Amino acid sequence: MATASAAPAPSPWLVARDLVAGYLPGIDILRGVSVEAARGQVRCVLGPNGTGKSTLLKALFGFLDLRQGEIRLGGEAASATSPHKLGPPRLEPHEMGRQGVAYLPQRPSLFPHLSVEVNLRLGAWRYRGDRKRVEELVARACEQFPVLAERRRQAAGTLSGGQQRQLEIARSLMQDPVLFLIDEPTAGIEPRVTGMIYDLIKSLAADGKAILLVDQNIKRALEIADYVYVMRTGTVLSQGSRAEFGGDTEALVARWLYASGDTRQE
Amino acid sequence: MSAAAELLRGAGLVKRFGGIVANDAVDFAVGEGDLVGLIGPNGSGKTTLINVLTGHLAPDGGQVVLRGRPMRGAAAHVYAAMGVARTFQLTQLFARMTVLENLLVPGLTRPGSTWQAVARRARTTLEFLNLAHLEQLHAKNLSGGQQKLLELGRCLMLEPAILFLDEPFAGVHPHLRDGLIKRIQELHSAGRTFVVVDHDMESILRVSQRLVVMARGRKIADGPPAEVREDQAVLAAYAGL
Amino acid sequence: MTWDYVFIQVANGAVIGIIYALIAVGVTLIFSILKIVNFAHGDLYMLGGYCAYYVITLLGVPPLGAMFVSMAVIFALAIILERLLLTPLYDDATERKDEYGLIVTFGLAFFLRNVAVMVFGPFPLKPPSFIPGVQRLGGLVITNDRLFAGGVGIVLIGALLWFMHRTIWGQALDAVSQSRESAAIVGINARRFNSVAFGIGAALAAAAGALIAPIFSLAPDMGVLPNIHAFVIVILGGMGSVGGSILAGLLLGEAENLFTAFFPDPTRALAYTNAFGLLVLMVVLVFRPQGLFGRRHLRME
Amino acid sequence: MTIGMRGLHVYILLAAAALALVFADRLSSYWMHVAIIAMFYGILASSWSLLAGYVGLFSLGHMAFASIGGYTSGLLVQWYGIPIPLGMLAGIAVCCALGGVIGWVCLRMSGPYLAIFTLGFAEIVRIIFATEDDITSGMAGLHVERLFDTPSRLPYFYAAFALLAVSLLLMGLIVRSRWGLFLRAIREDEQAASASGVAVARFRILIFAIASGFAGLAGGFYGHYIGILTPSLGGLDFMAVLVVMTVLGGMERLPTAVGGAFAVEFLLEILRGYGQWRLPLFGLLLLLTMRFARNGLLAPLWLQFVRLGESPAVTATAAQDVPQKEPGL
C-alpha cells in the first residue's frame, strides 16, 4: 500500500510544464506535456508505445532540446548552460547529476566491459577528487547490495539482467539524487526478478526519493504507483491517483490502446 | 485471411541477431488488395519482419515467396523491381538531391522508362502529395512530415503492387496524418496492397481491414480488427504480462 | 642463411613490433573515442622523432629526457590540432562525418609531411644513440638502441595500461569509449575526452618516433608506412583493445622480419616485406569489411 | 522556364575552349607544359570526383590506376612495338578490369575502410613497380616511347585537350543520365537506393571500372608525353595532390573538380618562387576548405556561372535552402 499518500501532499520537486520536443525538425514527439514528481512518491507514466514516454524522460534529463516548455527542479528553473541552443534553456545531461537527477534508461546504461566496482566508482565521478568519500560510497553500495559486493571484480556486462538493474540503481545512488527518471526497468528481464526490482523502486520512494517511472508493465507499475499519467500521441490524456486507475488493468489497456475519437486532443 | 490471390508470403521466417531471435518462425501472407495493419509492443520484431519481407535482410530460416516465386535471398532491388516498395522507420531520403530527383530515381529504374514520362509522373505524384511547390528543394530541407510524404511518393514511383509503410504516422502532425490516411485509402481503393506498421492504434484501426499482432518475435494474432481487439493475448502482450 | 640470422630477425621483429604497437594503440584510442581513423597518425610519429632530435641537439637534453619532452610537445600540438580541426565532428549539424574525418586527417598528414620537408629538410637525420654499443649473445648481435627502444616501449605500454585500468581518468576514458550516453548519465563530460584521447594517442606516437630515430634515422616521410602498419595491427588484433594491438603488433613485427629472412630473393626481400603487411591488411578487410576498429565498444551503443 | 539565354555558360565555355585552341601556339613552351599537365590532372580529378564525389567511394588508389595505365602502355609498346594508341587502349582495358575487381572486392566497405583498402592496394602496386626493376627499371624510371616524334609541345597540347574534352563529355553523359542519378542516390543512402530498385552492387563495380579506366587513360598519356615513368606516380604524394585539387575545387561536380585541378596546377607554377612551401600551403588550404567551405571553393562560383543566362525569377526559385512551412495535405 502506498504509505506516502497518508502523509500531507508533498510539494512537487520536479515540475515540467508544456514540454514540446522531438528529434527531427517539424516532428514533435512531445506536444505540450506537463508532469510533476514529488519526494516519497512513485509517479508512473503509462500509455501505448510510440506516444513519447521515453522521449519525455530524455527531454527531462537534457538529452533532447526543448522546443517549448519549462522544467523546474527543486523549485528552481533550469539555467542555460548552452547558450547556442535553440529553445528554452536546459542543462547538459552530464550536469544533471549535480542537480540531483538520476536517469535509468530502458537499456541498462552500464559500462559493460568495466568491473562492477569501477562502474560504481564512475558513478561517483563528481567526487573524484575526494578519495575517502568515494571509498565510503562504494562501501555503502556494497553493503546495500550484497550481490554486487560478491561480484565487484566481475565485468558489468556479465551480470544477469536483474543484477545489472541493481548495479545501475546502486551507481545512481552514488550521487545522492533526489529524482529518479526510470524507463521500463524490467524490459528484457526475466519475470522471476521483476518483483525484486519494483520493491527496490518502492523502497527508494520510501526513503524520500521522487520517482518518475515509465513502464509497459502496466499491472506491476500500477501496484507501486501513487499517481498515474496516461499519455497518448505526445500529450497527457488523463491523470490521477492510483485509486482512480486501479482495478481492471485490461480494461484500462483496452481503453487507451483502442481509444477512439474522444482521445484526440488538438 | 483474404480470399484474394496471394501476393506475398513469408513462410516460417527466422531472423537472429547474435543471441536474440527477432523473428521466430513467423508466417505472414498478404493477398492482392489487402490492407494489413501490423502492430506489437516495442522490440516485437515488426521492423525486422519488414526488412526480411522486402529483401533488406536475408532470413536465417524460412523463405519469402513473391507472386509464387521463391526469392532465395534476392537483393532488395530485385524485390523493388517486382513491385515491392517500402518506407523506413526513420525516413531515409536522398538528402542532398532535390525533391523531384528523389522521385526520379525509382521511376527511372523501371525498365523501358523514359526520362520525360517519369518526370511527368513524378510531378503528378508531387501534386497528389501536395509537394509540387517544393520540387527544387533539397530533400533535407523538408520538414519531417513532408519527408514522410516524399518517401511515400518515392514508393509510388515504383508503381508497386504492395507497399510496406514503417511507422508512417509517428510524430506526424494530426491534420497531416488525416491527409496521409486519406491518401492511403485512396491508393488502396485504386488497387494497391498495404502493410502498415504503426503504434498509433487509432490510425491503424481506421485504415486496416486486417490486423496482425506480433510479440517477442512471434505472430500472436491475425484477423479482422474487431476480433483482434477482443483477443486477451494481445491485451496481455501490451500490458507487459 | 644461419640460425643466428633468424634469431636476430626474431629479436628485431620484437622491437619493431613493440614500436608498431605503440603507434597502433594510439590509433585505437583515438578511434574508440573520436570515431575517426587518423590518417595523420604517422606524421605525429614523425614529428615526435624530429622534436626529440632537436631537443637533444639544440638543448642538449639527454635522449630519454628528450623523448618525454617530445611527448609533451606533441601532446599539446595534438590537442591544438584537435580543437582547430576536429570539433565539427562533435556537432550534430555536420553532415557526412566519416568523409570529413577522412579528408581532414588525410589533408593534415599531407600538410605536416610537407611542413616537415621544409622545416627539417628532405635528408635523413640521425640523433645520437640512447646507449651506444651492441650486446652479443653467442653469435647474436643486437644494438643497445634496439634493446632500449623495445624496453622503453614496453614500459610505455605498461604505463598506458596502468593509466587505463588503475586511474579514474583512464577508466572514465574507457567508459566514454563504451558509451557516451552512459558517461553523461554518471556526470562525465565526454567532450573533454576527445582532446585527452587525441593527445595521448599522439604522445605515444611521438614516443615511438623518438625511440626509432637512432635506429632508422629521421625523414619527413618516415610516418607513411608505420601509419599503414598501425591500421594493419588495429584491424588484425584491434577490436578496440590495447592488449590485442600489442599482440598484433608483435605478430606483425615478427611476421615481417621472418618474411624478410626467408624470402627467396634477398635483394627484394625488404621491399616485399612492406607489401606483405599491406596484403594482410587487404585480405582482413575483405573478410571484415567494417574493420574491427572498436567493434568491442561500438557493439554496446 | 527560361528562354533564349539558357545555357549561356556552355557557349562561354565553348568560346573559351576555341580561344585556347586557336591561341595555343602563342603559349611559351613552359606554360604549354603546365597546361598539358593541368589537363592530365583534369582527367584524373574529374574521374576521381566520379568515384569520391558522386558515389562517395573515397578511393586512395586512383593514382595507382594512372600508374598501371602508364606502365601497361609503355611496356606493351616497348615489348611488342604496337602503336601507342593501341597501347593506351590496352592500359585503359587493364585498368577497367582491375578497377572492376577492386570495386567488387570492396563492395561491403565504406568510408575509411575503403580508403585504407585502396591505400594498401596503391602501395602494393608502387612497391611492385619499384622492386621488379628488371621489367620496370624500378626507381630509375621506365623509358617510354613518346607519342609524337617532335620536340614541339603543341601536338601534345592538342592531344591532351582532346582527351580531356572527350573524357569530360563521356563522364558528363554518365552524370547527366539516369546513371548519374542512381550514383548520387547510392552516395546518399545505399539502403534507400536499393529499396528504390537501384542495383547498388552493379553500379558500384561499374563506376569503379569506369573511373579507373579514365585514370588509366590519363596515366598512359602522361607516360607517352613525359617519356619516363617512375613508381612514385602511383604514390601517396601524387594522390594527396589529387585530393587537394579535387576537394579544393569541389568534389561533387565534374567542372569544379577540373577547375580545382587547373587552379592548383597553375598556382603551383606561379608560386614557384616560394619553393617547396607551396605544398604545405596547399595542405593548409585543403584543411581550411574542409573546415569552412566543404563543398569546395569553386562550387559557389560555378553555380553563379551556370545561372548567368537565366532570368532572375528562375534563379530565385532555384535557391535550394529556403525553409518552407509545412503545407496541409
CSV table of C-alpha atoms in Angstrom, one decimal, chain D residues 2-306:
chain,number,residue,atom,x,y,z
D,2,THR,CA,13.9,30.1,-69.3
D,3,ILE,CA,14.1,31.1,-72.9
D,4,GLY,CA,16.9,32.2,-75.1
D,5,MET,CA,20.0,32.7,-73.0
D,6,ARG,CA,19.7,29.5,-71.0
D,7,GLY,CA,22.9,27.5,-71.4
D,8,LEU,CA,24.9,30.7,-71.8
D,9,HIS,CA,27.6,29.2,-69.7
D,10,VAL,CA,28.0,26.4,-72.2
D,11,TYR,CA,28.6,28.9,-75.0
D,12,ILE,CA,31.1,30.8,-72.9
D,13,LEU,CA,33.0,27.6,-72.2
D,14,LEU,CA,33.0,26.6,-75.8
D,15,ALA,CA,34.2,30.0,-76.8
D,16,ALA,CA,37.0,29.8,-74.2
D,17,ALA,CA,37.9,26.4,-75.5
D,18,ALA,CA,38.0,27.7,-79.0
D,19,LEU,CA,40.2,30.6,-78.0
D,20,ALA,CA,42.5,28.3,-76.1
D,21,LEU,CA,42.9,26.1,-79.2
D,22,VAL,CA,43.4,29.0,-81.6
D,23,PHE,CA,45.9,30.8,-79.5
D,24,ALA,CA,47.7,27.7,-78.1
D,25,ASP,CA,50.7,28.2,-80.2
D,26,ARG,CA,51.3,31.6,-78.6
D,27,LEU,CA,51.9,29.9,-75.3
D,28,SER,CA,55.5,29.6,-74.3
D,29,SER,CA,56.8,26.1,-74.2
D,30,TYR,CA,56.9,26.2,-70.4
D,31,TRP,CA,53.3,27.3,-69.9
D,32,MET,CA,52.2,24.9,-72.6
D,33,HIS,CA,53.7,22.2,-70.5
D,34,VAL,CA,51.9,23.5,-67.4
D,35,ALA,CA,48.7,23.5,-69.4
D,36,ILE,CA,49.2,19.9,-70.6
D,37,ILE,CA,49.9,18.7,-67.0
D,38,ALA,CA,46.9,20.6,-65.8
D,39,MET,CA,44.7,18.8,-68.3
D,40,PHE,CA,46.3,15.5,-67.3
D,41,TYR,CA,45.2,16.3,-63.7
D,42,GLY,CA,41.9,17.4,-65.0
D,43,ILE,CA,41.1,14.0,-66.3
D,44,LEU,CA,42.2,12.4,-63.0
D,45,ALA,CA,40.4,14.9,-60.8
D,46,SER,CA,37.1,14.6,-62.7
D,47,SER,CA,37.2,10.8,-62.8
D,48,TRP,CA,38.1,10.7,-59.1
D,49,SER,CA,35.2,13.0,-58.4
D,50,LEU,CA,33.0,10.5,-60.2
D,51,LEU,CA,34.1,8.0,-57.5
D,52,ALA,CA,34.5,10.1,-54.4
D,53,GLY,CA,32.2,12.9,-55.1
D,54,TYR,CA,29.3,11.3,-56.9
D,55,VAL,CA,29.2,7.9,-55.2
D,56,GLY,CA,31.1,8.6,-52.1
D,57,LEU,CA,33.8,6.0,-52.7
D,58,PHE,CA,36.8,7.7,-51.3
D,59,SER,CA,39.4,5.6,-53.1
D,60,LEU,CA,43.1,6.4,-52.5
D,61,GLY,CA,44.1,4.1,-55.3
D,62,HIS,CA,43.3,6.4,-58.2
D,63,MET,CA,46.8,7.4,-58.9
D,64,ALA,CA,47.8,3.8,-58.8
D,65,PHE,CA,45.5,3.1,-61.7
D,66,ALA,CA,47.1,6.0,-63.6
D,67,SER,CA,50.4,4.4,-62.9
D,68,ILE,CA,49.2,1.0,-64.1
D,69,GLY,CA,47.8,2.5,-67.2
D,70,GLY,CA,51.1,4.2,-67.9
D,71,TYR,CA,53.2,1.2,-67.3
D,72,THR,CA,51.0,-1.1,-69.2
D,73,SER,CA,51.0,1.0,-72.3
D,74,GLY,CA,54.7,1.8,-72.0
D,75,LEU,CA,55.7,-1.8,-71.6
D,76,LEU,CA,53.4,-3.2,-74.3
D,77,VAL,CA,54.7,-0.6,-76.8
D,78,GLN,CA,58.3,-1.4,-75.8
D,79,TRP,CA,57.8,-5.2,-76.0
D,80,TYR,CA,55.6,-5.7,-78.9
D,81,GLY,CA,56.1,-2.5,-80.8
D,82,ILE,CA,52.4,-1.9,-81.1
D,83,PRO,CA,51.1,1.6,-81.9
D,84,ILE,CA,50.9,3.9,-79.0
D,85,PRO,CA,47.2,4.5,-79.1
D,86,LEU,CA,46.7,0.8,-79.0
D,87,GLY,CA,49.0,0.5,-76.0
D,88,MET,CA,47.0,3.2,-74.3
D,89,LEU,CA,43.7,1.4,-75.1
D,90,ALA,CA,45.2,-1.7,-73.5
D,91,GLY,CA,46.2,0.3,-70.5
D,92,ILE,CA,42.6,1.5,-70.2
D,93,ALA,CA,41.3,-2.0,-70.5
D,94,VAL,CA,43.6,-3.3,-67.8
D,95,CYS,CA,42.6,-0.5,-65.5
D,96,CYS,CA,38.9,-1.1,-66.2
D,97,ALA,CA,39.2,-4.8,-65.4
D,98,LEU,CA,41.4,-4.2,-62.3
D,99,GLY,CA,39.2,-1.4,-61.2
D,100,GLY,CA,36.1,-3.6,-61.5
D,101,VAL,CA,37.8,-6.3,-59.4
D,102,ILE,CA,38.8,-3.8,-56.7
D,103,GLY,CA,35.3,-2.4,-56.8
D,104,TRP,CA,33.8,-5.8,-56.4
D,105,VAL,CA,36.2,-6.8,-53.6
D,106,CYS,CA,35.4,-3.7,-51.6
D,107,LEU,CA,31.7,-3.8,-52.2
D,108,ARG,CA,30.9,-4.0,-48.5
D,109,MET,CA,33.4,-1.4,-47.4
D,110,SER,CA,32.7,2.2,-46.9
D,111,GLY,CA,34.3,5.4,-45.7
D,112,PRO,CA,37.7,5.0,-44.0
D,113,TYR,CA,37.8,1.2,-44.6
D,114,LEU,CA,37.6,1.6,-48.3
D,115,ALA,CA,40.2,4.3,-48.1
D,116,ILE,CA,42.6,2.1,-46.2
D,117,PHE,CA,41.9,-0.8,-48.5
D,118,THR,CA,42.7,1.2,-51.7
D,119,LEU,CA,45.6,2.8,-50.0
D,120,GLY,CA,47.0,-0.7,-49.4
D,121,PHE,CA,46.4,-1.6,-53.0
D,122,ALA,CA,48.1,1.6,-54.2
D,123,GLU,CA,51.2,1.0,-52.1
D,124,ILE,CA,51.5,-2.6,-53.2
D,125,VAL,CA,51.3,-1.5,-56.8
D,126,ARG,CA,54.0,1.1,-56.2
D,127,ILE,CA,56.2,-1.4,-54.4
D,128,ILE,CA,55.9,-3.9,-57.2
D,129,PHE,CA,56.8,-1.4,-59.8
D,130,ALA,CA,59.7,-0.2,-57.8
D,131,THR,CA,61.0,-3.6,-57.0
D,132,GLU,CA,60.6,-5.6,-60.2
D,133,ASP,CA,63.3,-3.4,-61.8
D,134,ASP,CA,64.3,-5.9,-64.4
D,135,ILE,CA,60.9,-5.2,-66.0
D,136,THR,CA,60.1,-1.7,-64.9
D,137,SER,CA,63.6,-0.3,-64.4
D,138,GLY,CA,62.5,0.4,-60.9
D,139,MET,CA,63.2,3.8,-59.3
D,140,ALA,CA,65.5,4.7,-62.3
D,141,GLY,CA,62.3,5.0,-64.3
D,142,LEU,CA,60.9,3.3,-67.3
D,143,HIS,CA,61.7,5.0,-70.6
D,144,VAL,CA,58.5,5.2,-72.6
D,145,GLU,CA,58.2,6.0,-76.3
D,146,ARG,CA,56.9,9.5,-76.9
D,147,LEU,CA,53.6,9.9,-78.5
D,148,PHE,CA,54.8,12.4,-81.2
D,149,ASP,CA,58.1,12.4,-82.8
D,150,THR,CA,58.7,16.1,-82.4
D,151,PRO,CA,60.3,18.4,-79.8
D,152,SER,CA,57.3,20.8,-80.0
D,153,ARG,CA,54.7,20.5,-77.3
D,154,LEU,CA,51.9,21.8,-79.4
D,155,PRO,CA,50.7,18.4,-80.6
D,156,TYR,CA,50.6,17.2,-77.0
D,157,PHE,CA,48.6,20.2,-76.1
D,158,TYR,CA,46.0,19.4,-78.7
D,159,ALA,CA,46.1,15.7,-77.7
D,160,ALA,CA,45.6,16.5,-74.0
D,161,PHE,CA,42.9,18.9,-74.9
D,162,ALA,CA,41.1,16.3,-77.0
D,163,LEU,CA,41.5,13.6,-74.3
D,164,LEU,CA,40.2,15.9,-71.6
D,165,ALA,CA,37.3,17.0,-73.8
D,166,VAL,CA,36.3,13.5,-74.7
D,167,SER,CA,36.7,12.3,-71.1
D,168,LEU,CA,34.6,15.1,-69.8
D,169,LEU,CA,32.0,14.6,-72.5
D,170,LEU,CA,31.7,10.9,-71.6
D,171,MET,CA,31.7,11.5,-67.9
D,172,GLY,CA,29.2,14.3,-68.4
D,173,LEU,CA,26.9,12.0,-70.3
D,174,ILE,CA,27.1,9.4,-67.4
D,175,VAL,CA,26.5,12.0,-64.8
D,176,ARG,CA,23.5,13.6,-66.6
D,177,SER,CA,22.0,10.3,-67.5
D,178,ARG,CA,19.8,8.2,-65.1
D,179,TRP,CA,23.0,6.5,-64.0
D,180,GLY,CA,24.2,9.8,-62.6
D,181,LEU,CA,21.0,10.0,-60.5
D,182,PHE,CA,21.5,6.4,-59.3
D,183,LEU,CA,25.1,7.0,-58.4
D,184,ARG,CA,24.1,10.0,-56.2
D,185,ALA,CA,21.3,8.1,-54.7
D,186,ILE,CA,23.8,5.4,-53.7
D,187,ARG,CA,26.0,8.1,-52.1
D,188,GLU,CA,23.1,9.5,-50.1
D,189,ASP,CA,21.7,6.2,-48.9
D,190,GLU,CA,22.6,2.7,-50.2
D,191,GLN,CA,19.7,1.0,-48.5
D,192,ALA,CA,17.1,3.5,-49.8
D,193,ALA,CA,18.7,3.3,-53.2
D,194,SER,CA,18.2,-0.5,-53.3
D,195,ALA,CA,14.7,-0.1,-52.0
D,196,SER,CA,14.1,2.2,-55.0
D,197,GLY,CA,15.2,-0.5,-57.3
D,198,VAL,CA,18.8,0.6,-57.9
D,199,ALA,CA,21.2,-2.4,-58.3
D,200,VAL,CA,23.7,-0.9,-55.9
D,201,ALA,CA,26.4,-3.5,-56.3
D,202,ARG,CA,26.4,-3.4,-60.0
D,203,PHE,CA,26.7,0.4,-60.1
D,204,ARG,CA,29.5,0.4,-57.5
D,205,ILE,CA,31.5,-2.0,-59.6
D,206,LEU,CA,30.7,-0.3,-62.8
D,207,ILE,CA,31.8,3.1,-61.6
D,208,PHE,CA,35.0,1.8,-60.1
D,209,ALA,CA,35.8,0.2,-63.5
D,210,ILE,CA,34.9,3.4,-65.4
D,211,ALA,CA,36.8,5.8,-63.2
D,212,SER,CA,39.8,3.5,-63.2
D,213,GLY,CA,39.7,3.4,-66.9
D,214,PHE,CA,39.9,7.2,-67.2
D,215,ALA,CA,42.8,7.2,-64.7
D,216,GLY,CA,44.5,4.6,-66.9
D,217,LEU,CA,43.9,6.9,-69.9
D,218,ALA,CA,45.5,9.8,-68.1
D,219,GLY,CA,48.4,7.7,-67.0
D,220,GLY,CA,49.0,6.4,-70.5
D,221,PHE,CA,49.0,9.8,-71.9
D,222,TYR,CA,51.3,11.1,-69.2
D,223,GLY,CA,53.9,8.3,-69.8
D,224,HIS,CA,53.9,8.9,-73.6
D,225,TYR,CA,54.2,12.6,-73.1
D,226,ILE,CA,56.9,12.8,-70.4
D,227,GLY,CA,58.8,9.8,-71.8
D,228,ILE,CA,59.7,8.4,-68.5
D,229,LEU,CA,57.6,6.7,-65.7
D,230,THR,CA,58.6,6.2,-62.1
D,231,PRO,CA,56.7,4.2,-59.5
D,232,SER,CA,56.2,7.4,-57.4
D,233,LEU,CA,53.4,8.4,-59.9
D,234,GLY,CA,51.1,6.0,-58.1
D,235,GLY,CA,52.4,7.0,-54.7
D,236,LEU,CA,50.7,8.8,-51.8
D,237,ASP,CA,52.2,12.2,-52.7
D,238,PHE,CA,50.6,12.4,-56.1
D,239,MET,CA,47.4,11.0,-54.6
D,240,ALA,CA,47.4,13.7,-51.9
D,241,VAL,CA,47.9,16.4,-54.6
D,242,LEU,CA,44.9,15.0,-56.5
D,243,VAL,CA,42.8,15.0,-53.4
D,244,VAL,CA,43.8,18.6,-52.7
D,245,MET,CA,42.9,19.6,-56.3
D,246,THR,CA,39.5,17.9,-56.3
D,247,VAL,CA,38.4,18.9,-52.8
D,248,LEU,CA,39.6,22.5,-53.3
D,249,GLY,CA,37.6,22.8,-56.5
D,250,GLY,CA,34.6,20.9,-55.3
D,251,MET,CA,34.5,17.1,-55.5
D,252,GLU,CA,30.8,16.8,-56.2
D,253,ARG,CA,30.8,18.2,-59.7
D,254,LEU,CA,32.9,17.4,-62.7
D,255,PRO,CA,33.6,21.0,-63.8
D,256,THR,CA,34.6,22.2,-60.3
D,257,ALA,CA,36.9,19.2,-59.9
D,258,VAL,CA,38.6,20.1,-63.2
D,259,GLY,CA,38.7,23.7,-62.2
D,260,GLY,CA,40.4,22.7,-59.0
D,261,ALA,CA,43.0,20.7,-60.9
D,262,PHE,CA,43.7,23.7,-63.2
D,263,ALA,CA,43.8,26.2,-60.4
D,264,VAL,CA,46.1,24.2,-58.2
D,265,GLU,CA,48.4,23.2,-61.1
D,266,PHE,CA,48.8,26.8,-62.3
D,267,LEU,CA,49.1,28.2,-58.7
D,268,LEU,CA,51.8,25.6,-58.1
D,269,GLU,CA,53.7,27.1,-61.0
D,270,ILE,CA,53.0,30.7,-60.2
D,271,LEU,CA,54.1,30.2,-56.6
D,272,ARG,CA,57.3,28.5,-57.7
D,273,GLY,CA,59.1,31.5,-56.2
D,274,TYR,CA,58.1,30.2,-52.7
D,275,GLY,CA,59.9,26.9,-53.4
D,276,GLN,CA,58.5,23.9,-51.7
D,277,TRP,CA,56.5,26.0,-49.3
D,278,ARG,CA,53.8,25.7,-51.9
D,279,LEU,CA,52.9,22.2,-50.8
D,280,PRO,CA,52.2,22.8,-47.2
D,281,LEU,CA,50.4,25.9,-48.3
D,282,PHE,CA,48.0,23.8,-50.3
D,283,GLY,CA,47.7,21.3,-47.5
D,284,LEU,CA,46.6,24.2,-45.3
D,285,LEU,CA,44.3,25.4,-48.0
D,286,LEU,CA,42.7,21.9,-48.1
D,287,LEU,CA,42.2,21.9,-44.3
D,288,LEU,CA,40.7,25.4,-44.4
D,289,THR,CA,38.4,24.4,-47.2
D,290,MET,CA,37.2,21.3,-45.4
D,291,ARG,CA,36.7,23.3,-42.2
D,292,PHE,CA,34.9,26.3,-43.7
D,293,ALA,CA,33.7,25.5,-47.2
D,294,ARG,CA,33.2,21.8,-47.6
D,295,ASN,CA,31.6,21.9,-51.0
D,296,GLY,CA,34.7,23.4,-52.5
D,297,LEU,CA,35.9,26.9,-53.2
D,298,LEU,CA,34.8,26.8,-56.9
D,299,ALA,CA,31.4,25.3,-56.3
D,300,PRO,CA,29.6,28.6,-55.5
D,301,LEU,CA,31.3,30.4,-58.4
D,302,TRP,CA,30.3,27.6,-60.7
D,303,LEU,CA,26.7,27.8,-59.6
D,304,GLN,CA,26.7,31.6,-60.3
D,305,PHE,CA,28.3,30.9,-63.7
D,306,VAL,CA,25.7,28.3,-64.7
